[in-house]
Tab-separated table of C-alpha atoms and ligand atoms in Angstrom:
chain	number	residue	atom	x	y	z
A	1	MET	CA	97.650	106.576	72.409
A	2	ARG	CA	99.073	109.118	75.502
A	3	ARG	CA	97.413	107.343	78.367
A	4	LEU	CA	95.545	109.776	81.008
A	5	PRO	CA	96.509	108.083	84.038
A	6	VAL	CA	93.221	108.772	86.926
A	7	PHE	CA	93.528	108.580	90.021
A	8	LEU	CA	90.532	107.780	92.881
A	9	VAL	CA	91.432	108.255	96.340
A	10	LEU	CA	89.276	106.761	99.074
A	11	ASP	CA	88.842	106.874	102.496
A	12	LEU	CA	87.662	103.896	103.701
A	13	SER	CA	87.595	104.940	107.449
A	14	GLU	CA	84.872	103.537	109.904
A	15	SER	CA	83.363	107.042	110.326
A	16	MET	CA	82.341	105.954	106.510
A	17	ILE	CA	80.643	102.519	107.805
A	18	GLY	CA	77.075	101.572	107.173
A	19	ASP	CA	75.523	104.251	103.597
A	20	ASP	CA	78.412	106.145	102.669
A	21	HIS	CA	80.582	103.192	102.986
A	22	ARG	CA	77.882	101.205	100.886
A	23	ARG	CA	77.182	104.109	98.283
A	24	LEU	CA	80.253	104.518	97.740
A	25	GLN	CA	81.313	100.234	96.817
A	26	GLU	CA	77.780	100.663	94.648
A	27	GLY	CA	78.975	104.656	93.320
A	28	MET	CA	81.713	102.577	91.992
A	29	THR	CA	80.275	100.212	90.057
A	30	ASP	CA	78.002	103.287	88.758
A	31	LEU	CA	81.066	105.955	87.605
A	32	ILE	CA	82.966	102.575	85.674
A	33	SER	CA	80.044	101.511	83.859
A	34	THR	CA	79.084	105.204	82.405
A	35	LEU	CA	82.347	105.444	81.853
A	36	LYS	CA	83.098	102.212	79.651
A	37	THR	CA	79.901	103.905	77.909
A	38	ASP	CA	81.764	106.843	76.762
A	39	PRO	CA	84.208	105.856	73.403
A	40	GLN	CA	87.058	109.304	74.575
A	41	ALA	CA	87.010	107.833	77.571
A	42	LEU	CA	87.220	104.157	76.731
A	43	GLU	CA	90.479	105.033	74.608
A	44	THR	CA	92.461	106.938	76.762
A	45	VAL	CA	91.420	106.891	80.584
A	46	TYR	CA	93.262	104.436	82.839
A	47	LEU	CA	91.919	104.011	86.394
A	48	SER	CA	94.019	103.475	89.650
A	49	VAL	CA	92.171	102.794	92.784
A	50	ILE	CA	94.082	103.794	95.738
A	51	GLY	CA	92.235	102.772	99.552
A	52	PHE	CA	92.926	104.724	103.088
A	53	ALA	CA	92.021	103.921	106.664
A	54	GLY	CA	94.844	103.797	109.172
A	55	GLN	CA	97.174	102.201	106.435
A	56	ALA	CA	97.095	103.150	102.382
A	57	ARG	CA	97.407	100.746	99.888
A	58	THR	CA	96.966	100.461	96.027
A	59	LEU	CA	93.550	98.342	95.290
A	60	VAL	CA	93.829	98.584	91.471
A	61	PRO	CA	96.750	99.398	89.796
A	62	LEU	CA	96.728	102.050	87.101
A	63	VAL	CA	94.609	100.028	84.597
A	64	GLU	CA	92.872	100.880	80.689
A	65	LEU	CA	88.728	101.314	81.608
A	66	PRO	CA	88.020	97.955	79.608
A	67	SER	CA	89.909	95.594	82.108
A	68	PHE	CA	89.046	97.439	85.144
A	69	PHE	CA	86.788	95.337	88.177
A	70	THR	CA	85.922	97.012	90.949
A	71	PRO	CA	87.194	96.044	93.983
A	72	ARG	CA	85.454	95.173	97.093
A	73	LEU	CA	86.103	98.055	99.526
A	74	PRO	CA	87.010	97.602	103.005
A	75	VAL	CA	86.955	99.167	105.863
A	76	GLY	CA	89.591	100.541	108.804
A	77	SER	CA	90.200	102.106	111.603
A	78	GLY	CA	92.274	105.958	111.275
A	79	THR	CA	92.243	108.221	108.719
A	80	SER	CA	95.750	108.308	107.550
A	81	LEU	CA	95.768	111.017	104.755
A	82	GLY	CA	99.872	111.363	105.617
A	83	ARG	CA	100.009	107.631	104.413
A	84	ALA	CA	97.619	107.958	101.290
A	85	MET	CA	99.636	110.737	100.190
A	86	THR	CA	102.788	109.439	100.498
A	87	HIS	CA	101.552	106.194	98.422
A	88	LEU	CA	100.017	108.769	95.822
A	89	MET	CA	102.924	110.129	95.029
A	90	ASP	CA	105.317	106.958	95.848
A	91	GLN	CA	102.996	105.431	92.284
A	92	ILE	CA	102.751	108.004	90.068
A	93	ASP	CA	106.197	107.947	90.574
A	94	VAL	CA	106.247	104.193	89.570
A	95	GLN	CA	102.812	104.201	87.135
A	96	VAL	CA	103.091	107.375	85.219
A	97	ARG	CA	104.905	106.894	81.900
A	98	LYS	CA	107.424	110.092	81.598
A	99	THR	CA	108.370	111.684	78.588
A	100	THR	CA	111.637	110.561	77.179
A	101	THR	CA	113.279	110.921	74.310
A	102	GLU	CA	111.969	107.353	73.112
A	103	GLN	CA	108.079	107.874	74.538
A	104	LYS	CA	105.956	110.208	74.883
A	105	GLY	CA	104.802	109.619	78.412
A	106	ASP	CA	101.164	110.430	80.228
A	107	TRP	CA	99.339	113.224	80.399
A	108	LYS	CA	99.343	114.878	82.803
A	109	PRO	CA	97.718	112.574	86.121
A	110	ILE	CA	94.364	113.437	88.058
A	111	VAL	CA	93.592	112.293	91.335
A	112	TYR	CA	90.582	112.485	92.875
A	113	LEU	CA	90.194	112.293	97.097
A	114	MET	CA	87.115	111.861	99.294
A	115	THR	CA	87.810	111.793	102.565
A	116	ASP	CA	85.328	112.505	105.741
A	117	GLY	CA	86.994	113.175	108.563
A	118	LYS	CA	90.317	114.478	109.872
A	119	PRO	CA	93.416	112.861	109.295
A	120	THR	CA	94.831	110.819	112.279
A	121	ASP	CA	98.901	110.955	110.983
A	122	ASP	CA	101.194	113.227	110.800
A	123	ILE	CA	100.547	114.848	107.359
A	124	ASP	CA	103.575	117.578	107.243
A	125	ALA	CA	106.157	115.409	105.334
A	126	ALA	CA	103.681	114.669	102.410
A	127	VAL	CA	102.605	118.395	102.115
A	128	GLU	CA	105.735	119.036	101.992
A	129	ARG	CA	107.112	116.746	99.324
A	130	TRP	CA	103.177	116.922	96.978
A	131	ASN	CA	104.161	120.771	96.700
A	132	LYS	CA	107.554	120.712	95.804
A	133	GLY	CA	107.576	117.520	93.276
A	134	TYR	CA	103.886	116.817	92.605
A	135	ALA	CA	101.532	119.551	92.920
A	136	SER	CA	102.076	121.672	89.840
A	137	ARG	CA	102.319	118.354	87.321
A	138	VAL	CA	99.153	116.200	89.402
A	139	GLN	CA	95.980	117.901	89.039
A	140	LEU	CA	94.154	117.161	92.262
A	141	ILE	CA	90.481	117.739	92.764
A	142	ALA	CA	90.017	117.163	96.810
A	143	VAL	CA	86.086	116.769	97.783
A	144	GLY	CA	85.837	116.548	101.475
A	145	ILE	CA	82.152	114.315	102.316
A	146	GLY	CA	80.006	115.241	104.978
A	147	ARG	CA	80.542	118.342	108.068
A	148	TYR	CA	84.209	116.495	109.503
A	149	ALA	CA	85.802	116.352	106.822
A	150	SER	CA	88.782	119.030	107.714
A	151	LEU	CA	88.950	120.873	104.729
A	152	ASP	CA	91.975	123.421	106.343
A	153	THR	CA	93.909	120.223	105.755
A	154	LEU	CA	93.099	119.416	101.964
A	155	ARG	CA	94.006	122.664	101.237
A	156	ARG	CA	97.512	122.544	102.333
A	157	PHE	CA	97.862	120.471	98.913
A	158	THR	CA	95.462	121.797	96.477
A	159	GLU	CA	93.572	124.981	95.604
A	160	SER	CA	90.693	122.941	94.689
A	161	VAL	CA	88.435	122.021	97.697
A	162	LEU	CA	84.729	120.659	97.269
A	163	THR	CA	82.943	119.967	99.654
A	164	PHE	CA	79.783	117.299	99.319
A	165	THR	CA	76.798	116.988	101.744
A	166	ASN	CA	75.352	114.184	101.615
A	167	GLY	CA	71.660	114.120	102.231
A	168	GLY	CA	70.899	110.533	100.891
A	169	ASP	CA	70.933	108.144	98.219
A	170	GLN	CA	70.231	110.887	95.176
A	171	ASP	CA	72.893	113.310	96.411
A	172	PHE	CA	75.563	110.391	95.948
A	173	LYS	CA	74.502	109.099	92.999
A	174	LYS	CA	74.563	112.557	91.767
A	175	PHE	CA	77.866	113.110	93.011
A	176	ILE	CA	79.121	109.529	91.637
A	177	ARG	CA	77.784	110.748	87.798
A	178	TRP	CA	79.627	114.043	88.963
A	179	ILE	CA	83.250	112.848	88.794
A	180	SER	CA	82.257	110.039	85.722
A	181	GLN	CA	81.421	113.128	83.318
A	182	SER	CA	84.303	115.259	85.322
A	183	VAL	CA	86.541	112.295	83.877
A	184	SER	CA	84.710	111.903	80.878
A	185	VAL	CA	85.540	116.068	79.970
A	186	GLN	CA	89.036	115.922	80.617
A	187	SER	CA	89.655	112.596	78.897
A	188	ARG	CA	87.974	115.261	75.475
A	189	SER	CA	90.335	118.405	76.451
A	190	VAL	CA	93.355	116.849	77.055
A	191	GLY	CA	96.034	118.258	75.016
A	192	MET	CA	93.534	120.426	73.244
A	193	SER	CA	94.136	123.792	75.623
A	194	GLY	CA	97.381	125.087	76.573
A	195	ALA	CA	95.339	125.469	79.992
A	196	ALA	CA	97.036	123.517	83.013
A	197	GLU	CA	94.133	122.275	84.724
A	198	LEU	CA	91.452	120.591	82.840
A	199	PRO	CA	87.612	121.024	83.186
A	200	LEU	CA	85.598	119.633	86.175
A	201	ALA	CA	82.183	119.127	84.937
A	202	THR	CA	79.449	121.250	86.293
A	203	PHE	CA	77.976	120.640	89.071
A	204	ASP	CA	74.700	121.545	91.130
A	205	GLU	CA	75.206	123.571	94.275
A	206	SER	CA	72.585	121.704	95.892
A	207	PHE	CA	75.220	118.943	97.252
A	208	LEU	CA	78.741	120.054	96.154
A	209	LYS	CA	80.143	123.646	97.135
A	210	LYS	CA	83.894	124.651	95.962
A	211	MET	CA	86.009	126.103	99.081
A	212	GLU	CA	86.661	129.322	98.082
A	213	HIS	CA	88.263	130.749	101.159
A	214	ALA	CA	90.415	129.154	103.512
A	215	ALA	CA	89.452	129.807	107.221
A	216	SER	CA	85.272	129.060	106.349
A	217	GLN	CA	84.843	126.432	108.178
A	218	ILE	CA	83.861	126.335	111.547
A	219	ALA	CA	86.012	122.413	113.161
A	220	GLN	CA	83.168	120.190	114.444
A	221	ASP	CA	83.275	117.483	116.861
A	222	GLU	CA	82.587	114.140	115.454
A	223	ASP	CA	79.001	113.415	117.050
A	224	PHE	CA	78.540	109.779	116.418
A	225	ALA	CA	81.162	106.758	118.384
A	226	ILE	CA	82.454	103.362	116.876
A	227	VAL	CA	82.597	100.755	119.404
A	228	ARG	CA	84.626	97.408	117.563
A	229	GLY	CA	83.685	93.736	118.921
A	230	THR	CA	84.985	90.618	117.694
A	231	CYS	CA	82.775	87.671	117.351
A	232	ALA	CA	83.009	85.321	120.249
A	233	LYS	CA	82.183	82.341	117.322
A	234	SER	CA	83.967	83.303	114.042
A	235	LYS	CA	86.323	86.441	115.744
A	236	LEU	CA	85.740	88.333	112.674
A	237	PRO	CA	84.962	91.743	114.279
A	238	TYR	CA	81.832	94.067	113.559
A	239	LEU	CA	81.302	98.274	114.523
A	240	MET	CA	78.307	99.673	116.454
A	241	LYS	CA	77.691	103.152	115.732
A	242	TYR	CA	76.422	105.237	118.207
A	243	GLU	CA	74.966	108.813	117.512
A	244	ARG	CA	74.510	111.521	119.228
A	245	ALA	CA	70.953	112.023	120.532
A	246	PRO	CA	70.563	115.682	122.493
A	247	ALA	CA	67.529	114.558	125.451
A	248	HIS	CA	66.242	116.720	127.523
A	249	ILE	CA	65.289	115.193	131.370
A	250	ARG	CA	62.753	117.215	132.839
A	251	THR	CA	61.723	117.001	136.594
A	252	GLN	CA	59.149	118.976	138.779
A	253	HIS	CA	61.966	120.293	140.087
A	254	ILE	CA	64.921	120.560	137.354
A	255	ALA	CA	65.552	120.351	133.418
A	256	PHE	CA	69.147	119.190	131.426
A	257	GLU	CA	69.872	118.038	128.584
A	258	ILE	CA	72.181	115.065	128.631
A	259	ALA	CA	74.190	113.773	124.855
A	260	PRO	CA	73.853	110.193	125.510
A	261	TYR	CA	74.662	108.405	121.888
A	262	SER	CA	71.771	106.043	120.920
A	263	LEU	CA	73.078	103.170	118.624
A	264	SER	CA	72.669	104.325	115.409
A	265	GLY	CA	73.381	100.644	113.463
A	266	VAL	CA	75.559	97.445	113.902
A	267	PHE	CA	78.053	96.195	110.201
A	268	PRO	CA	79.927	93.637	110.451
A	269	VAL	CA	83.555	93.776	108.745
A	270	GLU	CA	86.114	91.744	107.623
A	271	LYS	CA	88.839	89.767	109.112
A	272	ASP	CA	90.994	92.873	105.896
A	273	TYR	CA	89.916	95.753	109.419
A	274	VAL	CA	92.714	94.739	111.439
A	275	GLU	CA	95.515	95.302	108.175
A	276	TRP	CA	93.991	98.128	106.982
A	277	SER	CA	94.218	99.827	110.358
A	278	GLU	CA	96.694	101.647	112.291
A	279	SER	CA	98.525	100.044	114.476
A	280	ASN	CA	99.152	101.494	118.078
A	281	ALA	CA	96.963	103.668	117.901
A	282	ILE	CA	95.782	105.422	120.645
A	283	GLU	CA	92.129	105.515	121.472
A	284	GLY	CA	89.713	107.442	122.612
A	285	SER	CA	87.606	106.248	125.720
A	286	ILE	CA	83.650	107.123	126.242
A	287	ASN	CA	81.752	105.194	129.275
A	288	SER	CA	79.415	103.096	128.597
A	289	ASP	CA	76.405	105.049	130.443
A	290	GLN	CA	76.680	107.064	127.028
A	291	LEU	CA	75.684	104.648	125.046
A	292	MET	CA	72.366	103.600	124.385
A	293	GLY	CA	71.258	100.049	123.254
A	294	SER	CA	73.349	96.744	122.639
A	295	PRO	CA	72.671	94.788	119.204
A	296	GLY	CA	72.764	91.302	118.265
A	297	CYS	CA	76.156	89.590	116.698
A	298	PRO	CA	76.118	90.394	112.898
A	299	HIS	CA	77.993	87.139	112.393
A	300	CYS	CA	76.534	84.493	114.824
A	301	GLY	CA	73.180	85.981	115.997
A	302	ASN	CA	73.608	85.817	118.984
A	303	PRO	CA	72.111	88.710	121.147
A	304	ILE	CA	74.373	90.349	123.173
A	305	GLY	CA	76.945	92.079	121.302
A	306	PHE	CA	77.762	93.899	124.019
A	307	ALA	CA	79.847	92.162	126.732
A	308	MET	CA	83.214	92.944	127.620
A	309	CYS	CA	85.489	90.677	128.427
A	310	ASN	CA	88.568	91.526	131.418
A	311	CYS	CA	91.190	92.275	128.918
A	312	GLY	CA	88.539	95.175	127.447
A	313	ALA	CA	88.168	93.231	124.177
A	314	ILE	CA	83.705	94.194	123.407
A	315	MET	CA	82.848	90.174	121.911
A	316	CYS	CA	79.541	89.043	121.544
A	317	LEU	CA	77.365	85.985	124.051
A	318	SER	CA	74.426	83.791	123.524
A	319	GLY	CA	73.363	84.842	127.304
A	320	PRO	CA	74.761	85.000	130.919
A	321	GLY	CA	76.999	82.626	132.240
A	322	SER	CA	81.078	81.214	131.007
A	323	ALA	CA	82.381	82.424	127.660
A	324	THR	CA	85.960	82.011	126.663
A	325	CYS	CA	87.168	85.955	125.029
A	326	PRO	CA	88.033	85.441	121.160
A	327	VAL	CA	90.773	88.168	121.688
A	328	CYS	CA	92.689	87.598	124.699
A	329	ASN	CA	91.413	83.315	124.927
A	330	LYS	CA	90.120	83.424	128.886
A	331	GLU	CA	87.232	82.173	130.045
A	332	GLY	CA	85.256	84.360	132.055
A	333	HIS	CA	81.372	84.040	133.739
A	334	TYR	CA	79.375	86.991	132.428
A	335	GLY	CA	76.029	88.252	134.061
A	336	TYR	CA	74.339	91.367	133.400
A	337	SER	CA	75.926	94.679	135.367
A	338	GLU	CA	73.558	97.377	136.998
A	339	GLY	CA	76.439	98.920	138.145
A	340	PRO	CA	78.233	101.791	137.070
A	341	GLY	CA	79.374	101.910	133.273
A	342	PHE	CA	82.602	100.529	132.297
A	343	ASP	CA	84.949	102.595	130.042
A	344	VAL	CA	85.314	101.491	126.154
A	345	THR	CA	87.585	102.010	123.913
A	346	ARG	CA	86.505	103.743	121.289
A	347	ALA	CA	87.151	103.326	117.399
A	348	ARG	CA	88.759	106.371	116.089
A	349	GLY	CA	86.467	107.618	112.378
B	401	ZN	ZN1	79.422	86.466	117.177
B	402	ZN	ZN1	89.428	89.098	126.618
């Protein structure tokens, strides 16, 4: 039996933190259990999962469905699409069997690439390598998740670009179902037609659309900010997500609009966050005056999650007084500040 290699390349950047990350994690489990009920897919599909944030790594190497276990999806800082595509091409070279005089090789590999942002690394070399050596022998379906995904960038790799409008849990479930149906359809169609590209399952345009024109997207600035903190007790990182909340200020004399960011959630992340993040990342900064709301620490329960050490690190505190910074290990004295805000580094999606 010839294998049908399917690669899922997933954006695990911190802009996904919160609901999208949870949905993706749950979706992976659903996808696998659905595919395992399809006899044709069970026989032919071999699945691999590649994750990328600042770094790109294989989470699951190409494996037959019955042996597939859903990996825990990590989170990191950055959206290194160039690295992800380079890693994918290296994996295709190593893992996909070529037809030789002795053996019949694998079917044409299928890649589902999902991303919610703009690349933070240089993609030119990856685009060139892909179009020269892979575009014609690998079927790539790229899906931009949400309104900040750079569809124009995805178009440089494939004509097959879809955009997923994320309306919540139900839409995400439909989206995952569409992927599993597409893989099922593909596993049945393989070898039966002379068509170069295998068909995708039909979809409901309320949540998924095919991009027909390259210039149909207006570039948008992200309207959220993510600030990274470190737990003073466990030294584990956590992410505070702020969303832009336009507000009107109206007094007797003046009326103007301000656009501060207000806290939408705080999320603990695992130790491997650092390994998945870009090293030497140049990060944007945002003034703390722009950020409304301060959460507690999701790791240790300290009530203050937003204290800043002189070294620039954000850490958790049990209250005013002296505390040791988990990043630089220096002791400092902390009180409440009433003065002007300070600049904090803003992590990159
Ligand atoms: Zn803590
Ligand atoms: Zn420090």
